[in-house]
Amino acid sequence: MYNVLKYLKTKYTFMQKKIIILVLASFIRMSGQVGINTTNPKGVLDIVSTTSGVIIPRLANPGTILAPVEGMMVYDTTNKSLRYHDGVSWSSLIVTKLTKPNEGVVKINAGGAGAGTKPNWSNVSANTTRQVTYSLPLVYATAPTTSWPENSLISDVRIFAGNQFLENGVLGQVHQWRLIVNYTKSSNILSQDIRFILRNPLSGFRSEISGVIPSGKTSGILVYNFTTIADGISLPAPLGTGGGYILEWVASDDITTISIDSLTRISFHKD
């Protein structure tokens, strides 16, 4: 008798579960919507709560996901940011400790092995053009001075390749280039200037800025600011057919020494 009652109870419980599953399945098929804490869902999934929230997958590095798909979302525990995959790469959904997805600052202090070397020249005659180049690897300023845009890599080829300077890889993005220069020269009666030229050898784009040395000045610092907008002729493949910009300088008077203290590329946020 006991075994019979146990069998009937088990069968009844099974039938209850089966009925519930069938009802739920019918509801989902009919409405195409699922509600949690609500009987009237307003979307495919509608979660209602006044005391708690939703927790999505938490990863220290979303890049470890082997086959991300467009629209996938995770919480980046390293950078404390919601991240989404746009079909190509991971970006930030909101602004947090990271910069906005495509904005950032990259400051080059020097180049070459060891402590690095700043580009420098000695005893350059007036009206003689010199090109600014760096030895690789580049030496960057530490964070937070340097804060790479998310779609850039911490790699020399993302800002300097083939002795040319590259914008961040976002079409239409505005960039500011800040150049700080140290110089020495013999005393001059009249004011002199040192011109720096940023140009694109493919498109013909050319921007010249003069730094004026007052009369009697024999040493000092000059600051130059250039503005560029990334386009298909300045960005390399796959976004464009360009190779970046050449940076040159020429002085109206003989120069004893010139050295590039730093070159900073500022990538402004682009919606």
Short mmCIF file of C-alpha atoms in Angstrom, two decimals:
data_model
loop_
_atom_site.label_atom_id
_atom_site.label_comp_id
_atom_site.label_asym_id
_atom_site.label_seq_id
_atom_site.Cartn_x
_atom_site.Cartn_y
_atom_site.Cartn_z
CA MET A 1 0.00 0.00 0.00
CA TYR A 2 2.87 2.40 0.85
CA ASN A 3 4.54 1.84 -2.47
CA VAL A 4 1.26 2.49 -4.29
CA LEU A 5 0.76 5.82 -2.47
CA LYS A 6 4.37 6.83 -3.15
CA TYR A 7 3.93 6.03 -6.84
CA LEU A 8 0.69 8.05 -7.05
CA LYS A 9 2.31 11.02 -5.27
CA THR A 10 5.32 10.95 -7.58
CA LYS A 11 3.12 10.72 -10.66
CA TYR A 12 0.95 13.61 -9.39
CA THR A 13 4.01 15.79 -8.78
CA PHE A 14 5.33 14.94 -12.25
CA MET A 15 1.98 15.85 -13.81
CA GLN A 16 1.97 19.16 -11.92
CA LYS A 17 5.42 20.07 -13.28
CA LYS A 18 4.43 19.00 -16.77
CA ILE A 19 1.31 21.18 -16.64
CA ILE A 20 3.32 24.19 -15.42
CA ILE A 21 5.92 23.72 -18.16
CA LEU A 22 3.22 23.39 -20.80
CA VAL A 23 1.47 26.54 -19.56
CA LEU A 24 4.71 28.52 -19.55
CA ALA A 25 5.68 27.24 -22.97
CA SER A 26 2.25 28.15 -24.34
CA PHE A 27 2.51 31.63 -22.81
CA ILE A 28 5.95 32.25 -24.34
CA ARG A 29 4.78 30.99 -27.75
CA MET A 30 1.68 33.17 -27.64
CA SER A 31 3.23 36.40 -26.41
CA GLY A 32 6.89 36.05 -27.36
CA GLN A 33 7.63 37.87 -24.09
CA VAL A 34 8.93 36.87 -20.68
CA GLY A 35 8.22 38.78 -17.50
CA ILE A 36 9.97 38.45 -14.15
CA ASN A 37 7.98 39.91 -11.25
CA THR A 38 5.38 41.11 -13.76
CA THR A 39 2.44 39.47 -15.56
CA ASN A 40 2.42 42.14 -18.25
CA PRO A 41 5.89 42.24 -19.85
CA LYS A 42 6.56 45.20 -22.16
CA GLY A 43 9.39 43.58 -24.11
CA VAL A 44 10.95 40.25 -24.99
CA LEU A 45 12.30 40.25 -21.43
CA ASP A 46 10.83 42.55 -18.78
CA ILE A 47 12.38 42.42 -15.31
CA VAL A 48 10.68 44.38 -12.55
CA SER A 49 12.23 45.07 -9.14
CA THR A 50 12.34 47.90 -6.64
CA THR A 51 15.01 46.35 -4.42
CA SER A 52 17.63 44.77 -6.69
CA GLY A 53 19.25 44.85 -10.13
CA VAL A 54 20.49 42.67 -12.98
CA ILE A 55 23.98 41.17 -12.94
CA ILE A 56 25.54 40.45 -16.32
CA PRO A 57 28.67 38.32 -16.89
CA ARG A 58 31.74 39.79 -15.18
CA LEU A 59 35.12 39.38 -16.87
CA ALA A 60 38.56 40.78 -16.10
CA ASN A 61 39.29 40.86 -19.85
CA PRO A 62 36.43 40.63 -22.39
CA GLY A 63 39.07 39.94 -25.02
CA THR A 64 39.29 36.37 -23.74
CA ILE A 65 35.87 35.59 -25.23
CA LEU A 66 36.69 33.37 -28.20
CA ALA A 67 33.82 34.22 -30.56
CA PRO A 68 32.10 37.49 -29.53
CA VAL A 69 29.10 38.57 -31.57
CA GLU A 70 27.76 42.04 -32.28
CA GLY A 71 25.62 43.26 -29.38
CA MET A 72 27.25 41.05 -26.74
CA MET A 73 27.61 42.82 -23.39
CA VAL A 74 29.76 42.16 -20.30
CA TYR A 75 31.03 43.99 -17.25
CA ASP A 76 34.78 44.69 -17.38
CA THR A 77 36.01 44.22 -13.80
CA THR A 78 39.47 45.59 -14.61
CA ASN A 79 38.34 48.96 -15.94
CA LYS A 80 35.02 49.07 -14.06
CA SER A 81 33.02 49.59 -17.22
CA LEU A 82 30.11 48.11 -19.14
CA ARG A 83 31.51 46.86 -22.46
CA TYR A 84 29.76 45.89 -25.68
CA HIS A 85 30.99 44.27 -28.87
CA ASP A 86 30.26 46.22 -32.07
CA GLY A 87 31.08 43.32 -34.36
CA VAL A 88 34.74 44.34 -34.65
CA SER A 89 36.05 45.27 -31.20
CA TRP A 90 35.05 45.91 -27.59
CA SER A 91 33.97 49.45 -26.66
CA SER A 92 32.66 51.16 -23.52
CA LEU A 93 28.93 51.60 -23.20
CA ILE A 94 29.29 54.50 -20.77
CA VAL A 95 32.05 56.81 -19.59
CA THR A 96 33.72 55.51 -16.42
CA LYS A 97 37.34 55.19 -15.39
CA LEU A 98 38.10 54.64 -19.05
CA THR A 99 38.09 57.55 -21.44
CA LYS A 100 35.25 57.83 -23.89
CA PRO A 101 35.55 54.99 -26.42
CA ASN A 102 37.55 56.85 -29.06
CA GLU A 103 39.14 59.74 -27.19
CA GLY A 104 42.52 59.74 -25.54
CA VAL A 105 45.97 61.26 -25.18
CA VAL A 106 49.27 59.75 -26.29
CA LYS A 107 52.47 61.56 -25.28
CA ILE A 108 55.82 60.56 -26.81
CA ASN A 109 58.73 61.51 -24.59
CA ALA A 110 61.54 59.84 -26.52
CA GLY A 111 62.45 56.85 -28.65
CA GLY A 112 64.96 54.05 -28.88
CA ALA A 113 66.22 51.37 -26.54
CA GLY A 114 66.99 51.99 -22.88
CA ALA A 115 66.12 55.44 -21.58
CA GLY A 116 65.32 56.63 -25.10
CA THR A 117 66.58 59.53 -27.17
CA LYS A 118 64.82 62.77 -28.01
CA PRO A 119 65.13 63.88 -31.66
CA ASN A 120 67.89 66.51 -31.70
CA TRP A 121 70.12 68.50 -34.07
CA SER A 122 73.27 70.59 -33.72
CA ASN A 123 74.69 73.51 -35.72
CA VAL A 124 71.96 73.72 -38.37
CA SER A 125 72.31 76.53 -40.90
CA ALA A 126 69.49 78.98 -41.62
CA ASN A 127 66.80 77.89 -44.11
CA THR A 128 67.80 74.22 -43.87
CA THR A 129 64.86 71.82 -43.53
CA ARG A 130 65.06 68.90 -41.11
CA GLN A 131 62.53 66.07 -40.60
CA VAL A 132 61.46 64.90 -37.14
CA THR A 133 61.84 61.14 -36.73
CA TYR A 134 62.03 58.80 -33.74
CA SER A 135 63.97 55.64 -33.10
CA LEU A 136 61.78 52.70 -32.09
CA PRO A 137 60.51 51.62 -29.66
CA LEU A 138 58.83 54.83 -28.57
CA VAL A 139 58.97 55.92 -24.94
CA TYR A 140 55.55 57.13 -23.77
CA ALA A 141 54.55 59.19 -20.77
CA THR A 142 52.97 57.07 -18.06
CA ALA A 143 49.26 57.07 -17.21
CA PRO A 144 47.23 59.16 -16.72
CA THR A 145 49.17 61.53 -19.03
CA THR A 146 48.98 58.88 -21.73
CA SER A 147 45.47 57.38 -21.94
CA TRP A 148 45.15 55.35 -25.12
CA PRO A 149 41.81 55.42 -26.99
CA GLU A 150 40.08 52.03 -26.78
CA ASN A 151 40.38 51.35 -30.49
CA SER A 152 44.14 52.00 -30.40
CA LEU A 153 46.81 49.56 -29.35
CA ILE A 154 49.81 50.41 -27.18
CA SER A 155 52.08 49.97 -30.15
CA ASP A 156 54.42 52.28 -32.04
CA VAL A 157 52.66 51.61 -35.34
CA ARG A 158 49.46 53.26 -34.04
CA ILE A 159 51.03 56.73 -33.83
CA PHE A 160 54.34 56.48 -35.65
CA ALA A 161 55.26 54.23 -38.59
CA GLY A 162 57.56 54.65 -41.55
CA ASN A 163 58.82 57.94 -40.06
CA GLN A 164 55.32 59.40 -40.30
CA PHE A 165 52.82 60.30 -37.57
CA LEU A 166 49.40 58.62 -37.52
CA GLU A 167 46.02 59.77 -36.25
CA ASN A 168 43.77 57.53 -34.18
CA GLY A 169 41.87 55.16 -36.47
CA VAL A 170 38.49 56.94 -36.50
CA LEU A 171 37.35 58.63 -39.72
CA GLY A 172 36.39 62.25 -39.15
CA GLN A 173 37.97 62.45 -35.69
CA VAL A 174 39.63 65.75 -34.72
CA HIS A 175 43.20 65.60 -33.39
CA GLN A 176 45.40 68.16 -31.70
CA TRP A 177 49.16 67.72 -31.93
CA ARG A 178 51.18 69.57 -29.26
CA LEU A 179 54.90 69.90 -29.85
CA ILE A 180 57.34 71.22 -27.21
CA VAL A 181 60.81 72.22 -28.45
CA ASN A 182 64.02 73.28 -26.68
CA TYR A 183 66.54 75.44 -28.55
CA THR A 184 69.85 77.28 -28.15
CA LYS A 185 71.45 79.76 -30.53
CA SER A 186 73.87 82.66 -30.66
CA SER A 187 72.63 86.09 -29.72
CA ASN A 188 70.62 87.85 -32.42
CA ILE A 189 69.94 91.56 -32.95
CA LEU A 190 66.52 90.98 -34.54
CA SER A 191 63.80 88.48 -33.68
CA GLN A 192 64.03 85.15 -35.51
CA ASP A 193 61.66 82.27 -36.01
CA ILE A 194 61.67 78.48 -36.12
CA ARG A 195 58.88 77.10 -38.29
CA PHE A 196 57.46 73.61 -37.86
CA ILE A 197 55.51 72.07 -40.73
CA LEU A 198 53.03 69.19 -40.46
CA ARG A 199 52.12 67.89 -43.92
CA ASN A 200 50.52 64.97 -45.69
CA PRO A 201 52.69 64.04 -48.68
CA LEU A 202 49.75 62.34 -50.44
CA SER A 203 46.95 64.89 -50.08
CA GLY A 204 49.01 68.10 -50.11
CA PHE A 205 47.70 69.09 -46.66
CA ARG A 206 50.23 71.45 -45.06
CA SER A 207 50.13 73.35 -41.79
CA GLU A 208 52.96 75.73 -40.81
CA ILE A 209 53.40 77.41 -37.43
CA SER A 210 56.20 79.86 -36.54
CA GLY A 211 57.71 80.11 -33.11
CA VAL A 212 59.28 83.54 -32.62
CA ILE A 213 62.58 83.95 -30.80
CA PRO A 214 62.82 87.49 -29.36
CA SER A 215 65.92 89.57 -30.07
CA GLY A 216 68.80 88.83 -27.74
CA LYS A 217 67.33 85.46 -26.69
CA THR A 218 69.84 82.59 -26.82
CA SER A 219 67.82 79.68 -25.39
CA GLY A 220 64.28 78.77 -24.51
CA ILE A 221 61.21 76.63 -25.14
CA LEU A 222 58.74 76.89 -28.04
CA VAL A 223 55.29 75.29 -28.14
CA TYR A 224 53.43 74.41 -31.34
CA ASN A 225 49.84 73.21 -31.80
CA PHE A 226 48.53 71.59 -35.00
CA THR A 227 45.00 70.38 -35.77
CA THR A 228 44.12 67.56 -38.15
CA ILE A 229 40.96 65.64 -39.08
CA ALA A 230 41.41 61.97 -39.90
CA ASP A 231 40.33 61.08 -43.42
CA GLY A 232 40.89 58.39 -46.00
CA ILE A 233 44.06 60.03 -47.31
CA SER A 234 45.70 60.31 -43.91
CA LEU A 235 44.70 56.99 -42.33
CA PRO A 236 46.36 53.76 -43.47
CA ALA A 237 44.49 50.61 -44.50
CA PRO A 238 41.92 49.31 -43.81
CA LEU A 239 40.30 52.71 -43.15
CA GLY A 240 42.14 54.62 -45.86
CA THR A 241 45.01 54.72 -48.32
CA GLY A 242 47.28 57.15 -46.48
CA GLY A 243 50.45 56.80 -44.48
CA GLY A 244 50.21 59.66 -42.01
CA TYR A 245 51.99 63.01 -41.69
CA ILE A 246 55.56 64.21 -42.03
CA LEU A 247 56.81 66.69 -39.41
CA GLU A 248 59.62 69.08 -40.43
CA TRP A 249 61.25 72.28 -39.19
CA VAL A 250 63.27 75.13 -40.66
CA ALA A 251 64.82 78.20 -38.98
CA SER A 252 65.35 81.69 -40.36
CA ASP A 253 68.68 81.93 -38.51
CA ASP A 254 71.50 79.54 -37.62
CA ILE A 255 70.58 77.25 -34.73
CA THR A 256 73.10 75.83 -32.28
CA THR A 257 70.90 73.03 -30.89
CA ILE A 258 67.27 71.92 -31.15
CA SER A 259 65.64 68.98 -29.36
CA ILE A 260 62.05 67.75 -29.28
CA ASP A 261 61.03 67.63 -25.65
CA SER A 262 57.73 65.83 -26.36
CA LEU A 263 55.04 65.28 -28.96
CA THR A 264 51.48 64.74 -27.75
CA ARG A 265 48.52 63.58 -29.84
CA ILE A 266 45.10 64.42 -28.40
CA SER A 267 42.17 62.54 -29.96
CA PHE A 268 38.90 64.35 -29.28
CA HIS A 269 35.67 62.44 -28.65
CA LYS A 270 33.68 61.64 -31.77
CA ASP A 271 30.03 60.56 -31.47
#
